[in-house]
Amino acid sequence: MNLTANFTLAEMVKSDTALRHDMDNTPGEAEIENLKRLCEKVLQPVREHFKTGVKVNSGFRHPDVNAKVGGSKTSDHCKGQAADIEIPGIPNADLAKWITENLDFTQVILEFYTQGVPDSGWVHVSYDPQNLKKQSLTAVKKDGKTVYLPGLVA
């Protein structure tokens, strides 16, 4: 099932964790609608701007799959409103910056990016049409814990 010209439902629900542990990662109708909106409003415009494929590391996560990967209990991934993405050859900091400057979104998090290592980490982006707060954060590890810094720190 195509969600947009370049994104399919299959790639938005693919989960190596679910496959490895024989877990169901099937979204419901509401989650599919949210995934479609995320693709239409964020992922497809990213694809069209950069004129290359967008790698979806993680899209929808069933709550059981989300728990298995250590995700937040309130994760937008469980609602089909978030994806972790990268574009091979484009620094993740540049990708995050472009999204924040050009699109509406709920949250953009530059996760575990290392300065000087362009393909380190990934970009988490969420889209909830009821909450387009355009919050930008950077996730880093400090003393073994994930800490969220305000803004994009790259």
Coordinates of N, CA, C and O in Angstrom, one line a residue:
M1 N 0.8 -1.2 0.0 CA 0.0 0.0 0.0 C 0.9 1.2 0.0 O 1.7 1.4 0.9
N2 N 0.7 2.1 -1.0 CA 1.4 3.4 -1.0 C 0.7 4.4 -0.1 O -0.5 4.6 -0.2
L3 N 1.6 5.1 0.7 CA 1.1 6.2 1.5 C 1.2 7.5 0.8 O 0.4 8.4 0.9
T4 N 2.3 7.6 0.0 CA 2.6 8.8 -0.9 C 3.4 8.2 -2.1 O 3.6 7.0 -2.2
A5 N 3.8 9.1 -3.0 CA 4.5 8.6 -4.2 C 5.7 7.8 -3.9 O 6.1 6.8 -4.6
N6 N 6.4 8.1 -2.8 CA 7.7 7.4 -2.5 C 7.7 6.6 -1.2 O 8.8 6.1 -0.8
F7 N 6.6 6.5 -0.5 CA 6.6 5.8 0.8 C 5.5 4.8 0.9 O 4.4 5.1 0.5
T8 N 5.8 3.6 1.3 CA 4.8 2.5 1.5 C 4.6 2.2 2.9 O 5.4 2.5 3.8
L9 N 3.4 1.7 3.1 CA 3.1 1.2 4.5 C 4.1 0.2 5.0 O 4.5 0.3 6.1
A10 N 4.5 -0.7 4.1 CA 5.4 -1.7 4.5 C 6.7 -1.2 5.1 O 7.2 -1.6 6.1
E11 N 7.3 -0.1 4.5 CA 8.5 0.4 5.0 C 8.3 1.2 6.3 O 9.2 1.3 7.1
M12 N 7.1 1.7 6.5 CA 6.8 2.5 7.7 C 6.5 1.6 8.9 O 6.4 2.1 10.0
V13 N 6.3 0.3 8.7 CA 6.0 -0.6 9.8 C 7.1 -1.6 10.0 O 7.0 -2.4 10.9
K14 N 8.0 -1.6 9.1 CA 9.1 -2.6 9.2 C 9.9 -2.5 10.5 O 10.2 -1.4 10.9
S15 N 10.1 -3.6 11.1 CA 10.8 -3.5 12.4 C 11.6 -4.8 12.6 O 11.1 -5.9 12.6
D16 N 12.9 -4.6 12.6 CA 13.8 -5.7 12.8 C 13.6 -6.4 14.1 O 13.7 -7.6 14.3
T17 N 13.3 -5.5 15.1 CA 13.0 -6.1 16.5 C 11.8 -6.9 16.5 O 11.8 -8.0 17.0
A18 N 10.7 -6.5 15.8 CA 9.5 -7.3 15.7 C 9.8 -8.6 15.0 O 9.3 -9.7 15.5
L19 N 10.5 -8.6 13.9 CA 10.8 -9.8 13.2 C 11.7 -10.7 14.0 O 11.4 -11.9 14.1
R20 N 12.7 -10.2 14.7 CA 13.6 -11.0 15.5 C 12.9 -11.7 16.7 O 13.2 -12.8 17.0
H21 N 11.9 -11.0 17.2 CA 11.2 -11.6 18.4 C 9.8 -12.1 18.0 O 9.0 -12.4 18.9
D22 N 9.5 -12.2 16.7 CA 8.2 -12.7 16.3 C 7.0 -12.0 16.9 O 6.1 -12.6 17.4
M23 N 7.1 -10.7 16.8 CA 6.1 -9.8 17.4 C 5.3 -9.1 16.3 O 5.8 -8.9 15.2
D24 N 4.0 -8.9 16.6 CA 3.1 -8.3 15.6 C 3.3 -6.8 15.6 O 3.4 -6.2 16.7
N25 N 3.5 -6.2 14.5 CA 3.7 -4.7 14.4 C 2.7 -4.1 13.4 O 3.1 -3.2 12.6
T26 N 1.5 -4.6 13.5 CA 0.5 -4.2 12.5 C -0.3 -3.0 13.1 O -0.8 -3.0 14.2
P27 N -0.3 -1.8 12.4 CA -1.0 -0.7 12.9 C -2.5 -0.8 12.6 O -2.9 -1.5 11.7
G28 N -3.3 -0.1 13.3 CA -4.7 0.0 13.1 C -5.0 1.1 12.1 O -4.1 1.8 11.6
E29 N -6.3 1.3 11.8 CA -6.7 2.4 10.8 C -6.2 3.8 11.2 O -5.8 4.5 10.3
A30 N -6.4 4.1 12.5 CA -6.0 5.5 12.9 C -4.5 5.7 12.7 O -4.0 6.7 12.3
E31 N -3.7 4.6 13.1 CA -2.3 4.7 12.9 C -1.8 4.8 11.5 O -0.9 5.6 11.1
I32 N -2.5 4.1 10.6 CA -2.2 4.2 9.2 C -2.5 5.6 8.6 O -1.7 6.2 7.9
E33 N -3.6 6.2 9.1 CA -3.9 7.6 8.7 C -2.9 8.5 9.2 O -2.5 9.4 8.4
N34 N -2.4 8.3 10.4 CA -1.3 9.2 10.9 C 0.0 9.0 10.1 O 0.7 10.0 9.8
L35 N 0.3 7.8 9.8 CA 1.5 7.5 9.0 C 1.4 8.2 7.6 O 2.4 8.8 7.1
K36 N 0.2 8.1 7.0 CA 0.0 8.8 5.7 C 0.2 10.3 5.8 O 0.9 10.9 5.0
R37 N -0.3 10.9 6.9 CA -0.1 12.3 7.1 C 1.3 12.7 7.3 O 1.8 13.6 6.8
L38 N 2.0 11.9 8.1 CA 3.5 12.1 8.4 C 4.2 12.0 7.1 O 5.1 12.9 6.8
C39 N 3.9 11.1 6.2 CA 4.6 11.0 4.9 C 4.2 12.1 4.0 O 5.1 12.7 3.4
E40 N 3.0 12.5 4.0 CA 2.6 13.6 3.1 C 3.2 15.0 3.6 O 3.6 15.8 2.7
K41 N 3.2 15.2 4.9 CA 3.6 16.5 5.4 C 5.1 16.7 5.6 O 5.6 17.8 5.7
V42 N 5.8 15.6 5.9 CA 7.2 15.7 6.2 C 8.1 14.8 5.3 O 8.9 15.4 4.6
L43 N 7.9 13.5 5.3 CA 8.8 12.7 4.6 C 8.8 12.9 3.1 O 9.9 12.9 2.4
Q44 N 7.7 13.0 2.4 CA 7.6 13.3 1.0 C 8.3 14.6 0.6 O 9.1 14.7 -0.3
P45 N 8.0 15.7 1.4 CA 8.7 17.0 1.1 C 10.2 16.9 1.2 O 10.9 17.5 0.5
V46 N 10.6 16.1 2.2 CA 12.1 15.9 2.4 C 12.6 15.2 1.2 O 13.7 15.6 0.6
R47 N 12.0 14.1 0.8 CA 12.4 13.3 -0.4 C 12.5 14.2 -1.6 O 13.4 14.2 -2.4
E48 N 11.5 15.1 -1.8 CA 11.4 15.9 -3.0 C 12.5 17.0 -3.0 O 13.1 17.3 -4.0
H49 N 12.8 17.5 -1.8 CA 13.8 18.6 -1.7 C 15.2 18.0 -1.9 O 16.0 18.6 -2.7
F50 N 15.5 16.9 -1.3 CA 16.9 16.3 -1.4 C 17.1 15.5 -2.7 O 18.2 15.1 -3.0
K51 N 15.9 15.2 -3.3 CA 16.0 14.4 -4.6 C 16.7 13.1 -4.5 O 17.4 12.7 -5.4
T52 N 16.5 12.4 -3.4 CA 17.1 11.1 -3.1 C 16.3 10.3 -2.1 O 15.4 10.9 -1.4
G53 N 16.5 9.1 -2.0 CA 15.7 8.2 -1.1 C 16.0 8.6 0.4 O 17.0 9.1 0.8
V54 N 14.9 8.4 1.2 CA 15.0 8.6 2.6 C 14.9 7.3 3.3 O 14.0 6.5 3.0
K55 N 15.9 7.0 4.1 CA 15.9 5.7 4.8 C 15.1 5.8 6.1 O 15.4 6.7 7.0
V56 N 14.0 5.0 6.2 CA 13.2 5.0 7.5 C 13.8 3.9 8.4 O 13.6 2.7 8.1
N57 N 14.5 4.3 9.4 CA 15.0 3.3 10.4 C 13.9 2.8 11.3 O 14.0 1.6 11.7
S58 N 12.9 3.6 11.6 CA 11.8 3.2 12.5 C 10.6 4.1 12.2 O 10.8 5.3 12.3
G59 N 9.5 3.5 12.0 CA 8.3 4.3 11.8 C 7.3 3.9 12.9 O 7.6 4.0 14.1
F60 N 6.2 3.2 12.5 CA 5.2 2.8 13.5 C 5.8 1.7 14.4 O 6.6 0.8 13.9
R61 N 5.5 1.7 15.6 CA 5.9 0.7 16.6 C 4.7 0.3 17.4 O 4.1 1.2 18.1
H62 N 4.2 -0.9 17.4 CA 3.2 -1.4 18.3 C 3.8 -1.2 19.7 O 5.0 -1.3 19.9
P63 N 2.9 -0.9 20.7 CA 3.4 -0.6 22.0 C 4.3 -1.7 22.6 O 5.3 -1.4 23.3
D64 N 4.1 -3.0 22.2 CA 4.9 -4.1 22.7 C 6.3 -4.0 22.0 O 7.3 -4.2 22.7
V65 N 6.3 -3.7 20.8 CA 7.6 -3.5 20.1 C 8.4 -2.3 20.6 O 9.6 -2.4 20.9
N66 N 7.6 -1.2 20.9 CA 8.2 0.0 21.4 C 8.9 -0.3 22.8 O 10.0 0.2 23.1
A67 N 8.2 -1.1 23.6 CA 8.7 -1.4 24.9 C 10.0 -2.3 24.8 O 11.0 -2.1 25.5
K68 N 10.0 -3.2 23.8 CA 11.2 -4.1 23.5 C 12.4 -3.3 23.1 O 13.5 -3.6 23.5
V69 N 12.2 -2.2 22.4 CA 13.3 -1.3 22.0 C 13.7 -0.3 23.0 O 14.6 0.5 22.8
G70 N 12.9 -0.2 24.1 CA 13.2 0.7 25.2 C 12.7 2.1 24.9 O 13.2 3.1 25.4
G71 N 11.7 2.2 24.0 CA 11.1 3.5 23.7 C 10.2 4.1 24.8 O 9.8 3.3 25.7
S72 N 10.0 5.3 24.8 CA 9.1 6.0 25.7 C 7.7 5.5 25.7 O 7.2 5.2 24.6
K73 N 7.0 5.3 26.8 CA 5.7 4.8 26.8 C 4.7 5.8 26.1 O 3.6 5.3 25.7
T74 N 5.1 7.0 26.0 CA 4.2 8.0 25.3 C 4.7 8.3 23.9 O 4.4 9.3 23.3
S75 N 5.6 7.4 23.3 CA 6.2 7.7 22.0 C 5.2 7.9 20.9 O 4.2 7.1 20.8
D76 N 5.4 8.9 20.1 CA 4.6 9.1 18.9 C 4.8 8.0 17.9 O 3.9 7.9 17.0
H77 N 5.8 7.2 18.0 CA 5.9 6.0 17.1 C 4.7 5.1 17.2 O 4.2 4.5 16.3
C78 N 4.2 5.0 18.5 CA 3.1 4.1 18.7 C 1.8 4.6 18.1 O 0.8 3.8 17.9
K79 N 1.7 5.8 17.8 CA 0.5 6.4 17.2 C 0.7 6.6 15.7 O -0.2 7.1 15.0
G80 N 1.8 6.2 15.1 CA 2.1 6.3 13.7 C 2.4 7.8 13.4 O 2.2 8.2 12.2
Q81 N 2.8 8.6 14.3 CA 3.1 10.0 14.1 C 4.6 10.3 14.1 O 4.9 11.5 14.1
A82 N 5.4 9.3 14.1 CA 6.9 9.6 14.1 C 7.7 8.6 13.3 O 7.3 7.5 13.1
A83 N 8.8 9.1 12.8 CA 9.8 8.2 12.1 C 11.2 8.7 12.5 O 11.4 9.9 12.7
D84 N 12.1 7.7 12.5 CA 13.5 8.0 12.6 C 14.1 7.8 11.2 O 13.9 6.7 10.6
I85 N 14.7 8.9 10.7 CA 15.1 8.8 9.3 C 16.6 9.3 9.1 O 17.2 9.9 10.0
E86 N 17.1 8.9 8.0 CA 18.4 9.4 7.5 C 18.4 9.4 6.0 O 17.5 8.8 5.3
I87 N 19.3 10.2 5.4 CA 19.5 10.2 4.0 C 21.0 9.9 3.7 O 21.8 10.8 4.1
P88 N 21.3 8.8 3.2 CA 22.7 8.5 2.9 C 23.3 9.6 2.1 O 22.8 10.1 1.1
G89 N 24.5 10.1 2.6 CA 25.2 11.2 1.9 C 24.9 12.6 2.4 O 25.5 13.5 2.0
I90 N 23.8 12.7 3.2 CA 23.4 14.0 3.7 C 23.7 14.0 5.2 O 23.2 13.1 5.9
P91 N 24.5 14.9 5.8 CA 24.7 14.9 7.2 C 23.4 15.0 8.0 O 22.5 15.8 7.6
N92 N 23.2 14.2 9.0 CA 21.9 14.2 9.8 C 21.7 15.6 10.4 O 20.5 16.0 10.5
A93 N 22.7 16.4 10.7 CA 22.5 17.7 11.2 C 21.9 18.6 10.2 O 21.0 19.4 10.4
D94 N 22.3 18.5 8.9 CA 21.8 19.2 7.8 C 20.3 18.9 7.5 O 19.5 19.7 7.2
L95 N 20.0 17.6 7.6 CA 18.6 17.1 7.4 C 17.7 17.7 8.5 O 16.6 18.2 8.2
A96 N 18.1 17.6 9.7 CA 17.3 18.1 10.8 C 17.1 19.6 10.7 O 16.0 20.1 10.8
K97 N 18.2 20.3 10.3 CA 18.1 21.8 10.1 C 17.1 22.2 9.0 O 16.3 23.1 9.1
W98 N 17.2 21.4 7.9 CA 16.3 21.7 6.8 C 14.8 21.5 7.2 O 14.0 22.4 6.9
I99 N 14.5 20.4 7.9 CA 13.2 20.2 8.3 C 12.7 21.3 9.2 O 11.6 21.9 9.0
T100 N 13.5 21.7 10.2 CA 13.1 22.8 11.1 C 12.8 24.1 10.4 O 12.0 24.9 10.9
E101 N 13.6 24.4 9.4 CA 13.5 25.7 8.7 C 12.4 25.7 7.6 O 12.0 26.8 7.2
N102 N 11.9 24.5 7.2 CA 11.0 24.5 6.0 C 9.7 23.8 6.2 O 8.8 23.9 5.3
L103 N 9.5 23.0 7.2 CA 8.3 22.3 7.4 C 7.6 22.5 8.7 O 8.2 22.9 9.7
D104 N 6.3 22.2 8.8 CA 5.6 22.1 10.0 C 5.9 20.7 10.6 O 5.9 19.7 9.9
F105 N 6.0 20.7 11.9 CA 6.2 19.4 12.6 C 5.9 19.6 14.1 O 5.8 20.7 14.6
T106 N 5.8 18.5 14.8 CA 5.7 18.5 16.2 C 7.0 18.5 16.9 O 7.3 19.4 17.7
Q107 N 7.9 17.6 16.5 CA 9.2 17.5 17.2 C 10.2 17.1 16.1 O 10.0 16.2 15.3
V108 N 11.4 17.6 16.2 CA 12.6 17.1 15.5 C 13.6 17.0 16.5 O 13.9 17.9 17.3
I109 N 14.2 15.7 16.6 CA 15.3 15.5 17.5 C 16.5 14.9 16.7 O 16.4 13.9 16.0
L110 N 17.6 15.7 16.8 CA 18.8 15.2 16.3 C 19.4 14.2 17.3 O 19.9 14.7 18.4
E111 N 19.3 12.9 17.0 CA 19.7 11.9 18.0 C 21.1 11.4 17.9 O 21.4 10.9 16.8
F112 N 21.9 11.5 18.9 CA 23.2 10.9 19.1 C 24.1 11.2 17.9 O 24.9 10.4 17.4
Y113 N 24.1 12.5 17.5 CA 24.9 13.0 16.4 C 26.3 13.4 17.0 O 26.4 13.9 18.1
T114 N 27.3 13.0 16.3 CA 28.7 13.4 16.7 C 29.3 14.4 15.7 O 29.3 14.1 14.5
Q115 N 29.7 15.5 16.2 CA 30.3 16.6 15.3 C 31.4 16.0 14.5 O 32.2 15.2 15.1
G116 N 31.5 16.2 13.2 CA 32.6 15.7 12.4 C 32.3 14.3 11.8 O 33.1 13.8 11.0
V117 N 31.2 13.7 12.2 CA 30.8 12.4 11.7 C 29.4 12.6 11.1 O 28.4 12.3 11.8
P118 N 29.3 13.0 9.8 CA 28.1 13.4 9.2 C 26.9 12.4 9.3 O 25.8 12.7 9.4
D119 N 27.3 11.1 9.2 CA 26.3 10.0 9.2 C 26.0 9.4 10.5 O 25.3 8.4 10.6
S120 N 26.5 10.1 11.6 CA 26.3 9.5 12.9 C 24.8 9.9 13.4 O 24.2 10.9 12.9
G121 N 24.3 9.0 14.2 CA 23.0 9.2 14.7 C 21.9 9.2 13.7 O 22.0 8.5 12.7
W122 N 20.8 9.8 13.9 CA 19.6 9.9 13.0 C 18.8 11.1 13.4 O 19.0 11.7 14.4
V123 N 17.7 11.3 12.6 CA 16.8 12.4 12.9 C 15.4 11.8 13.2 O 14.8 11.0 12.4
H124 N 14.9 12.1 14.4 CA 13.5 11.7 14.8 C 12.6 12.9 14.4 O 12.9 14.0 14.7
V125 N 11.5 12.6 13.7 CA 10.6 13.7 13.4 C 9.2 13.2 13.6 O 8.9 12.0 13.3
S126 N 8.4 14.0 14.2 CA 7.0 13.6 14.5 C 6.0 14.7 14.0 O 6.4 15.9 13.9
Y127 N 4.8 14.3 13.6 CA 3.8 15.2 13.1 C 2.5 14.8 13.7 O 1.9 13.8 13.4
D128 N 2.0 15.7 14.5 CA 0.6 15.6 15.1 C -0.1 16.9 14.7 O 0.3 18.0 15.2
P129 N -1.1 16.9 13.8 CA -1.7 18.1 13.3 C -2.4 18.9 14.4 O -2.6 20.1 14.2
Q130 N -2.6 18.3 15.5 CA -3.2 19.0 16.7 C -2.2 19.7 17.6 O -2.5 20.3 18.5
N131 N -0.9 19.4 17.2 CA 0.2 19.9 18.1 C 1.5 20.2 17.3 O 2.5 19.6 17.5
L132 N 1.4 21.1 16.4 CA 2.5 21.5 15.6 C 3.4 22.5 16.3 O 3.5 23.7 15.9
K133 N 4.0 22.1 17.4 CA 4.8 23.0 18.3 C 6.2 23.3 17.8 O 6.8 24.2 18.3
K134 N 6.6 22.6 16.7 CA 8.0 22.9 16.1 C 9.1 22.9 17.2 O 9.9 23.8 17.2
Q135 N 9.1 21.9 18.0 CA 10.1 21.7 19.1 C 11.3 21.0 18.5 O 11.2 20.0 17.9
S136 N 12.5 21.7 18.6 CA 13.8 21.1 18.2 C 14.6 20.7 19.4 O 14.8 21.6 20.3
L137 N 15.1 19.5 19.4 CA 16.0 19.0 20.5 C 17.1 18.3 19.9 O 17.1 17.8 18.8
T138 N 18.1 18.1 20.8 CA 19.3 17.2 20.4 C 19.4 16.2 21.6 O 19.5 16.6 22.7
A139 N 19.4 14.9 21.2 CA 19.6 13.9 22.2 C 21.1 13.5 22.3 O 21.7 13.2 21.3
V140 N 21.6 13.5 23.5 CA 23.0 13.1 23.7 C 23.0 12.1 25.0 O 22.1 12.1 25.8
K141 N 24.1 11.4 25.1 CA 24.3 10.5 26.2 C 25.2 11.2 27.2 O 26.3 11.7 26.8
K142 N 24.7 11.3 28.5 CA 25.6 11.8 29.5 C 25.5 10.9 30.7 O 24.4 10.6 31.2
D143 N 26.6 10.4 31.1 CA 26.7 9.4 32.2 C 25.7 8.3 32.0 O 25.1 7.8 32.9
G144 N 25.7 7.8 30.7 CA 24.9 6.6 30.4 C 23.4 6.9 30.2 O 22.7 5.9 30.0
K145 N 23.0 8.1 30.4 CA 21.6 8.4 30.3 C 21.4 9.3 29.1 O 22.2 10.2 28.8
T146 N 20.2 9.2 28.5 CA 19.8 10.1 27.4 C 19.4 11.5 27.9 O 18.5 11.5 28.8
V147 N 20.0 12.5 27.5 CA 19.6 13.9 27.9 C 19.2 14.7 26.6 O 19.8 14.5 25.6
Y148 N 18.1 15.4 26.7 CA 17.7 16.2 25.6 C 18.0 17.7 25.8 O 17.6 18.3 26.8
L149 N 18.8 18.2 24.9 CA 19.2 19.6 24.9 C 18.3 20.4 24.0 O 17.9 19.9 22.9
P150 N 18.0 21.6 24.4 CA 17.1 22.5 23.5 C 17.8 22.8 22.2 O 19.1 23.1 22.3
G151 N 17.1 22.9 21.1 CA 17.7 23.3 19.8 C 18.5 22.1 19.2 O 18.6 21.0 19.7
L152 N 19.0 22.5 18.0 CA 19.8 21.5 17.3 C 21.3 21.8 17.6 O 21.8 22.9 17.2
V153 N 22.0 21.0 18.3 CA 23.3 21.2 18.7 C 24.2 20.3 17.8 O 24.2 19.0 18.0
A154 N 24.9 20.9 16.8 CA 25.7 20.1 15.9 C 27.0 20.7 15.7 O 27.2 21.9 15.8

